[in-house]
CSV table of C-alpha atoms and ligand atoms in Angstrom, one decimal:
chain,number,residue,atom,x,y,z
A,1,MET,CA,52.9,-34.7,77.3
A,2,ILE,CA,51.8,-31.9,79.6
A,3,GLN,CA,48.3,-32.4,81.0
A,4,SER,CA,48.2,-29.8,83.7
A,5,LEU,CA,49.9,-26.5,83.1
A,6,ALA,CA,50.2,-23.6,85.5
A,7,ILE,CA,50.9,-20.1,84.3
A,8,VAL,CA,52.2,-17.5,86.8
A,9,GLY,CA,53.4,-13.9,86.6
A,10,GLY,CA,57.2,-13.8,87.1
A,11,GLN,CA,57.5,-10.1,87.9
A,12,TRP,CA,55.1,-7.5,89.3
A,13,GLY,CA,52.0,-8.4,87.3
A,14,ASP,CA,50.7,-7.4,83.9
A,15,GLU,CA,53.3,-9.6,82.1
A,16,GLY,CA,50.8,-10.6,79.5
A,17,LYS,CA,49.4,-13.7,81.3
A,18,GLY,CA,45.9,-13.2,79.9
A,19,LYS,CA,47.1,-13.3,76.3
A,20,ILE,CA,49.2,-16.4,76.8
A,21,VAL,CA,46.4,-18.2,78.8
A,22,ASP,CA,44.0,-17.3,75.9
A,23,CYS,CA,46.5,-18.8,73.4
A,24,LEU,CA,47.3,-21.9,75.3
A,25,SER,CA,43.6,-22.4,76.1
A,26,ASP,CA,43.3,-23.5,72.5
A,27,SER,CA,44.2,-27.0,73.7
A,28,ALA,CA,42.6,-26.8,77.2
A,29,ASP,CA,39.4,-28.4,78.6
A,30,ALA,CA,39.4,-26.3,81.7
A,31,VAL,CA,41.0,-23.1,82.9
A,32,VAL,CA,41.1,-22.4,86.7
A,33,ARG,CA,41.8,-19.1,88.6
A,34,PHE,CA,43.2,-19.9,92.1
A,35,GLN,CA,44.0,-16.6,93.8
A,36,GLY,CA,43.4,-12.9,93.7
A,37,GLY,CA,40.2,-11.3,92.7
A,38,HIS,CA,39.1,-8.5,90.4
A,39,ASN,CA,42.3,-6.6,91.1
A,40,ALA,CA,43.6,-8.6,88.1
A,41,GLY,CA,43.2,-7.2,84.6
A,42,HIS,CA,44.0,-9.7,81.8
A,43,THR,CA,43.8,-8.3,78.3
A,44,LEU,CA,43.1,-10.6,75.3
A,45,VAL,CA,43.2,-9.5,71.7
A,46,ALA,CA,41.7,-11.9,69.1
A,47,GLY,CA,41.6,-10.7,65.5
A,48,GLY,CA,42.0,-7.1,66.6
A,49,LYS,CA,39.1,-7.3,69.1
A,50,LYS,CA,40.1,-6.5,72.7
A,51,VAL,CA,38.5,-8.1,75.8
A,52,ILE,CA,39.6,-7.5,79.4
A,53,VAL,CA,38.8,-10.1,82.1
A,54,HIS,CA,39.2,-9.6,85.8
A,55,LEU,CA,37.6,-12.5,87.6
A,56,ILE,CA,36.6,-15.0,85.0
A,57,PRO,CA,39.5,-17.1,83.6
A,58,ALA,CA,40.8,-15.9,80.2
A,59,GLY,CA,40.2,-19.3,78.8
A,60,ILE,CA,36.4,-18.4,78.6
A,61,LEU,CA,37.0,-17.1,75.1
A,62,ARG,CA,37.4,-20.7,73.9
A,63,GLN,CA,34.1,-22.4,73.5
A,64,GLN,CA,35.3,-25.8,74.6
A,65,VAL,CA,36.7,-24.5,77.9
A,66,THR,CA,35.0,-24.7,81.3
A,67,ALA,CA,36.1,-21.7,83.4
A,68,TYR,CA,36.6,-22.4,87.1
A,69,ILE,CA,37.0,-19.9,89.9
A,70,GLY,CA,38.8,-21.7,92.8
A,71,ASN,CA,38.3,-21.3,96.5
A,72,GLY,CA,41.5,-19.1,96.8
A,73,VAL,CA,39.8,-16.3,94.9
A,74,VAL,CA,38.0,-13.5,96.7
A,75,LEU,CA,34.7,-13.1,94.9
A,76,SER,CA,33.0,-9.8,94.3
A,77,ILE,CA,29.4,-10.6,93.2
A,78,ASP,CA,29.0,-7.2,91.6
A,79,ALA,CA,32.2,-7.5,89.6
A,80,LEU,CA,31.2,-11.0,88.6
A,81,ARG,CA,27.8,-10.0,87.4
A,82,GLY,CA,29.3,-7.0,85.4
A,83,GLU,CA,31.8,-9.3,83.8
A,84,ILE,CA,29.4,-12.0,82.8
A,85,ASP,CA,27.2,-9.4,81.2
A,86,HIS,CA,30.2,-7.8,79.4
A,87,LEU,CA,31.5,-11.2,78.1
A,88,GLU,CA,28.0,-12.4,77.1
A,89,SER,CA,27.7,-9.3,74.8
A,90,HIS,CA,30.8,-10.6,73.0
A,91,LEU,CA,30.5,-14.4,73.3
A,92,GLY,CA,26.8,-15.3,73.8
A,93,SER,CA,25.7,-17.2,76.9
A,94,ILE,CA,28.6,-18.3,79.1
A,95,VAL,CA,26.9,-19.1,82.5
A,96,ASP,CA,26.9,-22.8,81.8
A,97,ARG,CA,30.7,-22.7,81.4
A,98,VAL,CA,31.5,-20.7,84.5
A,99,LYS,CA,31.7,-22.7,87.8
A,100,ILE,CA,32.6,-21.2,91.1
A,101,SER,CA,33.9,-22.8,94.3
A,102,GLU,CA,31.4,-22.9,97.1
A,103,ASP,CA,34.4,-22.1,99.4
A,104,CYS,CA,35.2,-18.7,97.7
A,105,ALA,CA,35.4,-15.9,100.3
A,106,LEU,CA,33.0,-13.1,99.4
A,107,LEU,CA,34.3,-9.6,98.8
A,108,LEU,CA,31.6,-7.1,99.7
A,109,PRO,CA,31.3,-3.4,98.8
A,110,SER,CA,32.3,-2.5,102.4
A,111,HIS,CA,35.7,-4.2,101.7
A,112,ALA,CA,36.3,-1.7,98.9
A,113,ALA,CA,35.2,1.1,101.1
A,114,LEU,CA,37.7,0.0,103.8
A,115,ASP,CA,40.5,-0.4,101.2
A,116,GLN,CA,39.9,3.2,100.0
A,117,ALA,CA,39.6,4.6,103.5
A,118,ARG,CA,42.8,2.9,104.5
A,119,GLU,CA,44.8,4.1,101.5
A,120,ALA,CA,43.5,7.7,102.0
A,121,LYS,CA,44.6,7.6,105.6
A,122,LYS,CA,48.1,6.5,104.6
A,123,GLY,CA,48.6,9.5,102.4
A,124,ASN,CA,52.0,9.4,100.6
A,125,GLN,CA,52.7,6.0,102.3
A,126,ALA,CA,49.8,4.4,100.5
A,127,ILE,CA,50.4,1.0,98.8
A,128,GLY,CA,48.7,2.1,95.6
A,129,THR,CA,46.2,-0.7,95.7
A,130,THR,CA,43.6,-1.2,93.0
A,131,SER,CA,41.0,0.0,95.6
A,132,ARG,CA,38.9,-3.1,94.9
A,133,GLY,CA,38.8,-4.3,98.5
A,134,ILE,CA,41.2,-7.3,98.0
A,135,GLY,CA,43.2,-6.8,101.3
A,136,PRO,CA,40.2,-6.3,103.6
A,137,ALA,CA,38.4,-9.4,102.0
A,138,TYR,CA,41.4,-11.6,102.6
A,139,GLU,CA,41.8,-10.2,106.2
A,140,ASP,CA,38.2,-11.2,107.0
A,141,LYS,CA,38.8,-14.7,105.5
A,142,VAL,CA,41.8,-15.3,107.6
A,143,ALA,CA,40.1,-13.8,110.7
A,144,ARG,CA,37.3,-16.3,110.2
A,145,ARG,CA,34.6,-13.7,110.2
A,146,GLY,CA,34.0,-13.4,106.4
A,147,LEU,CA,31.2,-14.9,104.3
A,148,LYS,CA,31.8,-17.7,101.9
A,149,LEU,CA,29.8,-18.4,98.8
A,150,HIS,CA,28.1,-21.5,100.3
A,151,ASP,CA,26.6,-19.2,102.9
A,152,LEU,CA,24.1,-18.2,100.2
A,153,ASN,CA,22.6,-21.7,100.5
A,154,ASP,CA,20.9,-20.6,103.8
A,155,LEU,CA,19.4,-17.2,103.2
A,156,LYS,CA,18.3,-16.7,106.8
A,157,SER,CA,21.6,-17.3,108.4
A,158,VAL,CA,23.5,-15.4,105.7
A,159,GLN,CA,21.5,-12.3,106.6
A,160,ALA,CA,22.5,-12.6,110.2
A,161,LYS,CA,26.2,-13.3,109.4
A,162,ALA,CA,26.3,-10.4,107.0
A,163,GLU,CA,24.7,-8.0,109.4
A,164,GLU,CA,27.3,-8.8,112.1
A,165,LEU,CA,30.2,-8.3,109.6
A,166,LEU,CA,28.8,-5.1,108.2
A,167,ASP,CA,28.3,-3.7,111.7
A,168,TYR,CA,32.0,-4.3,112.3
A,169,HIS,CA,32.9,-2.7,108.9
A,170,ASN,CA,30.8,0.3,109.6
A,171,TYR,CA,32.3,0.7,113.1
A,172,LEU,CA,35.7,0.9,111.5
A,173,LEU,CA,34.6,3.2,108.6
A,174,THR,CA,32.9,5.7,110.8
A,175,ASN,CA,34.9,5.6,114.1
A,176,PHE,CA,38.4,4.9,112.9
A,177,TYR,CA,38.5,6.2,109.4
A,178,ARG,CA,35.9,9.0,109.8
A,179,GLN,CA,34.2,8.0,106.6
A,180,LYS,CA,30.6,7.4,105.6
A,181,ALA,CA,29.0,4.1,106.6
A,182,VAL,CA,27.9,1.7,103.9
A,183,ASP,CA,24.2,0.9,103.4
A,184,SER,CA,24.1,-2.6,105.1
A,185,GLY,CA,20.4,-3.1,104.2
A,186,LYS,CA,21.1,-2.7,100.5
A,187,ILE,CA,24.2,-4.9,100.6
A,188,ILE,CA,22.3,-7.7,102.3
A,189,SER,CA,19.3,-7.5,100.0
A,190,ASP,CA,21.7,-7.6,97.0
A,191,LEU,CA,23.3,-10.7,98.4
A,192,VAL,CA,19.9,-12.4,98.8
A,193,SER,CA,18.8,-11.5,95.3
A,194,ALA,CA,22.1,-12.6,93.8
A,195,SER,CA,21.7,-16.0,95.3
A,196,GLU,CA,19.2,-16.9,92.6
A,197,TRP,CA,21.7,-16.8,89.8
A,198,LEU,CA,24.8,-17.6,91.8
A,199,VAL,CA,23.8,-20.8,93.6
A,200,PRO,CA,23.5,-22.8,90.3
A,201,MET,CA,27.1,-21.8,89.4
A,202,MET,CA,28.4,-23.0,92.7
A,203,THR,CA,30.4,-26.3,92.7
A,204,ASP,CA,33.1,-28.3,94.4
A,205,VAL,CA,35.9,-27.1,92.1
A,206,SER,CA,38.5,-29.4,93.7
A,207,SER,CA,36.5,-32.5,93.0
A,208,GLU,CA,35.5,-31.5,89.5
A,209,VAL,CA,39.0,-30.5,88.4
A,210,ASN,CA,40.6,-33.6,90.0
A,211,SER,CA,38.1,-35.7,88.2
A,212,LEU,CA,38.9,-34.0,84.9
A,213,MET,CA,42.6,-34.8,85.5
A,214,VAL,CA,41.7,-38.4,86.1
A,215,GLN,CA,40.0,-38.4,82.7
A,216,ASN,CA,43.2,-37.1,81.1
A,217,LYS,CA,41.6,-33.8,80.3
A,218,LYS,CA,43.9,-30.8,79.9
A,219,VAL,CA,43.7,-28.3,82.7
A,220,LEU,CA,45.4,-24.8,82.8
A,221,PHE,CA,45.8,-22.9,86.0
A,222,GLU,CA,45.7,-19.1,85.4
A,223,GLY,CA,47.7,-17.0,87.9
A,224,ALA,CA,47.0,-13.4,88.6
A,225,GLN,CA,49.4,-10.7,89.8
A,226,GLY,CA,53.1,-11.8,89.9
A,227,VAL,CA,55.6,-13.4,92.2
A,228,MET,CA,57.0,-10.0,93.4
A,229,LEU,CA,53.5,-9.1,94.6
A,230,ASP,CA,53.2,-12.2,96.7
A,231,ILE,CA,52.2,-11.5,100.3
A,232,ASP,CA,55.1,-13.6,101.7
A,233,HIS,CA,57.8,-13.4,99.1
A,234,GLY,CA,57.1,-10.0,97.4
A,235,THR,CA,58.1,-6.5,98.1
A,236,TYR,CA,56.2,-6.4,101.4
A,237,PRO,CA,54.3,-4.2,102.3
A,238,PHE,CA,53.9,-3.1,98.7
A,239,VAL,CA,52.3,-6.4,97.7
A,240,THR,CA,48.8,-7.8,97.2
A,241,SER,CA,47.2,-9.9,99.9
A,242,SER,CA,47.4,-13.4,98.3
A,243,ASN,CA,50.1,-15.9,97.5
A,244,THR,CA,50.7,-15.5,93.8
A,245,GLY,CA,53.1,-18.4,93.0
A,246,ILE,CA,52.8,-22.0,92.2
A,247,GLY,CA,52.0,-23.0,95.8
A,248,ALA,CA,48.7,-21.2,95.6
A,249,VAL,CA,47.5,-23.6,92.9
A,250,GLY,CA,47.4,-26.3,95.6
A,251,THR,CA,45.6,-24.2,98.2
A,252,GLY,CA,43.5,-22.1,96.0
A,253,ALA,CA,42.1,-24.8,93.7
A,254,GLY,CA,42.3,-27.9,95.9
A,255,ILE,CA,44.8,-29.7,93.7
A,256,ALA,CA,47.8,-31.6,95.0
A,257,PRO,CA,51.0,-29.7,94.0
A,258,SER,CA,52.5,-33.0,92.6
A,259,LYS,CA,49.7,-33.0,90.0
A,260,ILE,CA,51.1,-30.0,88.2
A,261,ASP,CA,53.1,-31.1,85.2
A,262,HIS,CA,54.6,-27.8,84.0
A,263,VAL,CA,55.0,-24.3,85.3
A,264,LEU,CA,55.3,-21.6,82.7
A,265,ALA,CA,56.3,-18.1,84.0
A,266,ILE,CA,55.3,-15.1,82.0
A,267,VAL,CA,57.8,-12.3,82.0
A,268,LYS,CA,58.0,-9.1,80.0
A,269,ALA,CA,61.1,-8.4,78.0
A,270,TYR,CA,61.5,-5.4,80.4
A,271,THR,CA,59.9,-4.8,83.8
A,272,THR,CA,56.9,-2.8,84.9
A,273,ARG,CA,55.0,-2.2,88.1
A,274,VAL,CA,51.8,-0.3,89.1
A,275,GLY,CA,51.5,1.2,92.5
A,276,SER,CA,54.2,2.0,95.1
A,277,GLY,CA,57.2,0.1,96.2
A,278,PRO,CA,60.9,-0.4,95.3
A,279,PHE,CA,61.8,-1.1,91.7
A,280,PRO,CA,65.6,-1.3,91.3
A,281,THR,CA,65.7,-1.1,87.5
A,282,GLU,CA,63.1,1.6,87.1
A,283,LEU,CA,63.8,4.2,84.4
A,284,HIS,CA,63.1,7.9,85.0
A,285,ASP,CA,64.4,9.1,81.6
A,286,GLY,CA,63.4,9.2,78.0
A,287,VAL,CA,64.0,5.5,77.5
A,288,GLY,CA,61.5,4.7,80.2
A,289,ALA,CA,59.0,7.1,78.6
A,290,HIS,CA,59.6,5.5,75.2
A,291,ILE,CA,59.0,1.9,76.6
A,292,ALA,CA,55.8,3.1,78.4
A,293,LYS,CA,54.5,4.6,75.1
A,294,ALA,CA,55.6,1.8,72.8
A,295,GLY,CA,54.2,-0.8,75.2
A,296,ALA,CA,51.0,1.1,76.0
A,297,GLU,CA,51.8,0.7,79.6
A,298,PHE,CA,48.6,1.7,81.4
A,299,GLY,CA,46.9,-0.6,84.0
A,300,ALA,CA,44.0,-2.7,82.6
A,301,THR,CA,42.1,-2.5,85.9
A,302,THR,CA,42.7,1.1,87.0
A,303,GLY,CA,44.1,2.8,83.9
A,304,ARG,CA,47.1,4.1,86.0
A,305,PRO,CA,50.4,4.5,84.1
A,306,ARG,CA,52.8,1.7,84.8
A,307,ARG,CA,56.3,2.4,85.9
A,308,CYS,CA,58.9,0.9,83.4
A,309,GLY,CA,62.4,-0.3,83.7
A,310,TRP,CA,65.0,-2.8,82.4
A,311,PHE,CA,64.7,-6.6,82.7
A,312,ASP,CA,65.8,-7.6,86.2
A,313,ALA,CA,67.4,-11.1,86.1
A,314,VAL,CA,67.9,-11.1,89.9
A,315,LEU,CA,64.2,-10.8,90.5
A,316,VAL,CA,63.4,-13.5,87.9
A,317,ARG,CA,66.1,-15.8,89.4
A,318,ARG,CA,64.4,-15.3,92.8
A,319,ALA,CA,61.0,-16.0,91.3
A,320,HIS,CA,62.5,-19.2,89.7
A,321,GLN,CA,63.9,-20.2,93.1
A,322,LEU,CA,60.4,-19.9,94.7
A,323,ASN,CA,58.6,-21.6,91.8
A,324,ASN,CA,60.9,-23.9,89.9
A,325,PHE,CA,59.8,-22.7,86.5
A,326,ASP,CA,59.9,-25.2,83.6
A,327,GLY,CA,60.0,-22.5,81.1
A,328,LEU,CA,59.6,-18.7,80.5
A,329,CYS,CA,57.3,-17.0,78.1
A,330,LEU,CA,58.9,-13.7,77.2
A,331,THR,CA,56.3,-11.1,76.1
A,332,LYS,CA,56.5,-7.7,74.5
A,333,LEU,CA,59.8,-8.3,72.7
A,334,ASP,CA,58.5,-6.0,69.9
A,335,VAL,CA,58.4,-3.1,72.4
A,336,LEU,CA,62.2,-3.1,72.5
A,337,ASP,CA,62.5,-2.7,68.7
A,338,GLY,CA,64.7,0.3,67.6
A,339,LEU,CA,66.7,0.7,70.9
A,340,GLU,CA,70.4,1.1,70.3
A,341,THR,CA,71.3,-0.6,73.6
A,342,ILE,CA,69.3,-2.8,75.9
A,343,ARG,CA,70.4,-3.2,79.5
A,344,VAL,CA,69.8,-6.2,81.7
A,345,CYS,CA,70.3,-6.2,85.5
A,346,THR,CA,72.6,-9.1,86.4
A,347,GLY,CA,73.2,-8.3,90.1
A,348,TYR,CA,72.7,-5.7,92.8
A,349,ARG,CA,75.2,-3.5,94.5
A,350,THR,CA,74.6,-2.6,98.2
A,351,ALA,CA,76.7,-0.3,100.4
A,352,ASP,CA,79.0,-3.2,101.3
A,353,SER,CA,78.7,-6.0,98.8
A,354,GLU,CA,77.6,-7.2,95.4
A,355,LEU,CA,74.7,-9.7,95.3
A,356,LEU,CA,73.6,-12.2,92.7
A,357,ASN,CA,70.5,-13.1,94.8
A,358,SER,CA,68.3,-11.1,96.9
A,359,SER,CA,65.1,-11.4,99.0
A,360,GLY,CA,62.3,-9.6,97.3
A,361,ASN,CA,61.3,-7.7,100.4
A,362,ALA,CA,61.2,-3.9,100.3
A,363,TRP,CA,63.7,-3.5,103.1
A,364,CYS,CA,66.3,-5.4,101.0
A,365,LEU,CA,65.4,-3.9,97.6
A,366,GLN,CA,65.4,-0.3,98.8
A,367,ARG,CA,69.1,-0.7,99.5
A,368,CYS,CA,70.1,-2.1,96.1
A,369,GLU,CA,71.5,-0.5,93.0
A,370,PRO,CA,71.3,-2.5,89.8
A,371,ILE,CA,74.5,-3.8,88.1
A,372,TYR,CA,73.9,-3.8,84.3
A,373,GLU,CA,75.1,-5.7,81.3
A,374,ASP,CA,74.7,-3.8,78.1
A,375,LEU,CA,73.5,-5.7,75.0
A,376,PRO,CA,73.2,-4.5,71.5
A,377,GLY,CA,69.6,-3.7,70.4
A,378,TRP,CA,68.1,-4.3,67.0
A,379,GLN,CA,66.6,-1.9,64.4
A,380,GLU,CA,64.3,-4.4,62.6
A,381,ASP,CA,60.6,-4.6,63.3
A,382,THR,CA,59.7,-7.8,65.2
A,383,LEU,CA,55.9,-7.0,65.6
A,384,GLY,CA,54.0,-10.2,64.7
A,385,ILE,CA,56.9,-12.4,63.9
A,386,ARG,CA,55.9,-16.1,64.3
A,387,ASN,CA,59.1,-17.9,63.4
A,388,TYR,CA,62.1,-17.9,65.7
A,389,ASP,CA,64.5,-17.9,62.8
A,390,GLN,CA,63.1,-14.6,61.5
A,391,LEU,CA,63.9,-12.8,64.7
A,392,PRO,CA,66.9,-10.3,64.3
A,393,VAL,CA,70.2,-11.9,65.4
A,394,ASN,CA,70.5,-9.4,68.4
A,395,ALA,CA,67.0,-10.3,69.6
A,396,ARG,CA,67.9,-14.0,69.6
A,397,TYR,CA,71.1,-13.1,71.5
A,398,TYR,CA,69.0,-11.2,74.0
A,399,LEU,CA,66.7,-14.3,74.5
A,400,ASP,CA,69.8,-16.5,74.9
A,401,ARG,CA,71.3,-14.2,77.5
A,402,ILE,CA,68.0,-14.1,79.5
A,403,THR,CA,68.0,-18.0,79.5
A,404,GLU,CA,71.6,-18.0,80.7
A,405,LEU,CA,71.0,-15.3,83.4
A,406,THR,CA,67.8,-16.8,84.8
A,407,GLY,CA,68.6,-20.5,84.3
A,408,VAL,CA,65.2,-21.0,82.6
A,409,PRO,CA,64.7,-21.7,78.9
A,410,VAL,CA,62.5,-19.3,76.9
A,411,ASP,CA,59.8,-21.6,75.5
A,412,VAL,CA,57.4,-19.0,74.2
A,413,ILE,CA,58.0,-15.6,72.7
A,414,SER,CA,55.3,-13.0,72.3
A,415,THR,CA,55.8,-10.4,69.5
A,416,GLY,CA,52.6,-8.4,69.7
A,417,PRO,CA,49.2,-8.2,71.5
A,418,ASP,CA,47.2,-10.4,69.2
A,419,ARG,CA,46.7,-14.2,69.6
A,420,ALA,CA,48.5,-14.7,66.3
A,421,HIS,CA,51.7,-12.9,67.5
A,422,LEU,CA,53.5,-15.8,69.1
A,423,ILE,CA,56.5,-18.1,68.7
A,424,TYR,CA,56.3,-21.5,70.3
A,425,ARG,CA,59.4,-23.6,70.9
A,426,PRO,CA,58.8,-27.4,70.5
A,427,SER,CA,58.7,-28.1,74.3
A,428,ILE,CA,55.3,-26.4,74.8
A,429,SER,CA,53.7,-26.4,71.4
A,430,GLY,CA,50.3,-28.0,71.5
A,431,TRP,CA,51.1,-29.0,75.2
B,501,GDP,P1,48.3,-9.6,82.5
B,501,GDP,O1,47.6,-8.9,83.6
B,501,GDP,O2,49.5,-10.3,82.8
B,501,GDP,O3,47.3,-10.5,81.7
B,501,GDP,O4,48.7,-8.5,81.5
B,501,GDP,P2,47.8,-7.2,81.0
B,501,GDP,O5,46.8,-7.7,80.1
B,501,GDP,O6,47.4,-6.4,82.2
B,501,GDP,O7,48.9,-6.3,80.3
B,501,GDP,C1,49.6,-6.8,79.2
B,501,GDP,C2,49.4,-5.8,78.0
B,501,GDP,O8,50.3,-6.1,77.0
B,501,GDP,C3,48.0,-6.1,77.4
B,501,GDP,O9,47.6,-4.8,76.9
B,501,GDP,C4,48.3,-7.0,76.2
B,501,GDP,O10,47.4,-6.8,75.1
B,501,GDP,C5,49.7,-6.5,75.8
B,501,GDP,N1,50.6,-7.5,75.2
B,501,GDP,C6,50.7,-8.8,75.6
B,501,GDP,N2,51.7,-9.4,74.9
B,501,GDP,C7,52.2,-8.5,74.1
B,501,GDP,C8,53.3,-8.4,73.1
B,501,GDP,O11,54.0,-9.4,72.9
B,501,GDP,N3,53.5,-7.2,72.5
B,501,GDP,C9,52.8,-6.1,72.7
B,501,GDP,N4,53.1,-5.0,72.1
B,501,GDP,N5,51.8,-6.1,73.6
B,501,GDP,C10,51.5,-7.3,74.3
B,502,IMO,P1,47.3,-8.8,87.0
B,502,IMO,O1,46.7,-10.1,87.2
B,502,IMO,C1,49.7,-5.4,88.4
B,502,IMO,C2,49.2,-4.3,92.6
B,502,IMO,C3,48.5,-2.9,92.9
B,502,IMO,C4,49.2,-2.6,94.2
B,502,IMO,C5,49.3,-3.9,94.9
B,502,IMO,C6,48.2,-4.1,95.9
B,502,IMO,O2,46.6,-7.9,86.0
B,502,IMO,O3,48.8,-8.9,86.6
B,502,IMO,P2,45.6,-4.8,95.7
B,502,IMO,O4,44.5,-4.1,95.0
B,502,IMO,O5,45.9,-6.2,95.1
B,502,IMO,O6,45.6,-4.9,97.2
B,502,IMO,O7,46.9,-3.9,95.3
B,502,IMO,O8,49.3,-4.9,93.9
B,502,IMO,N1,48.4,-5.2,91.8
B,502,IMO,C7,48.7,-5.5,90.5
B,502,IMO,N2,49.7,-4.9,89.7
B,502,IMO,N3,48.9,-6.4,88.0
B,502,IMO,C8,48.0,-6.9,88.7
B,502,IMO,O9,47.2,-8.0,88.4
B,502,IMO,C9,47.8,-6.4,90.1
B,502,IMO,N4,46.9,-6.7,91.1
B,502,IMO,C10,47.3,-6.0,92.1
B,502,IMO,O10,48.8,-2.0,91.8
B,502,IMO,O11,50.5,-2.1,93.9
B,503,MG,MG1,47.0,-7.0,84.2
């Protein structure tokens, strides 16, 4: 039996993690975010009603779930407040079910200003960040000059610490980036007034989650972004600023890695990415436009169009090497309905060799051309199919081929955006 389940994105984010976390939270007692921040956009559709979460774990939709935000997350208080208010308009009161690590690094409005100023200065070399301030917030954490949530326990000293940090940010904004300074006084007074509602939500997430595990409760760890956006293993520098793989559960939630029973990677039946950076299987033709339209591929956080391409087995094999996936969940199979041929990238060709494996860094990927295998498509409608045996024969062949090429079994198949549009294989059912 699986007691602790980790869900991570196996590509460049937006694989459908939110939907799958929501579905699997059905059996969970706790759901824990462990990295990233409100750059994430996880879309859930239940009975036709759509909800997007950014900071709060997607498991919040299930009334029995306690939603934890672990120490590895960078926490924007403004984003959190907005999200609580938004969710409460759908779900009623949730504050008693949201618990936040006292060790979370705080993301301030000046971090967003720095993110935007830096991107503007880079011009056409920009990373294409979500402009939420994620990179600058992690930088301050690592540089040991940032604020942590527990600083709000001492309002006098937090004001002094914030003042020093904001002085530094304003120096950069005005002198280096030639942008407007942020209003330090307002940021500090907002911090102080937020402490009233935030301090009661603060907890020692590591101790609480470990104790739930001792009591045999079911805990789900919800990854954000995807393995190819990882700061160390992704397409650097076109990445986010956190580790996005399974290792981050340990550091970002305070859980020993050996306590994770099962790692489920969410991958799309094709590939997408938002923002800049290499993308070997990207399509620039009518098929790419068709997939973007059929898959409604617009970012849940920024609304930007997502770049679309074929499934890249080299990247998913690399992600498996880094994370040792127990299973794959393949989402958006229905989006491929009606295509005559479906291509899968099985290897890369460079100027002097053919590769079955590749580092994910931008220097390597920019030099790679995909090698494709062509598979027959299917004309039948798969939207909403819930039984494996009802899938068209060519769709089942596609799934088998993905298992063979990645070395990971496809345990869950998603055939539409709604909660109900799902096929579980026995290994994960009811976990
Ligand atoms: P996440 O960031 O990994 O949670 O993914 P997003 O929510 O950003 O993007 C995934 C999008 O695909 C959302 O709009 C989902 O509602 C939608 N989606 C998820 N699974 C399926 C599926 O199997 N089929 C279709 N057509 N849409 C899906
Ligand atoms: P979810 O959890 C897709 C991308 C941005 C940009 C790069 C750096 O919804 O899958 P950042 O703001 O993090 O500094 O941006 O990372 N990015 C995502 N792409 N899904 C996400 O999250 C992403 N979060 C960040 O587009 O290319
Ligand atoms: Mg998303």
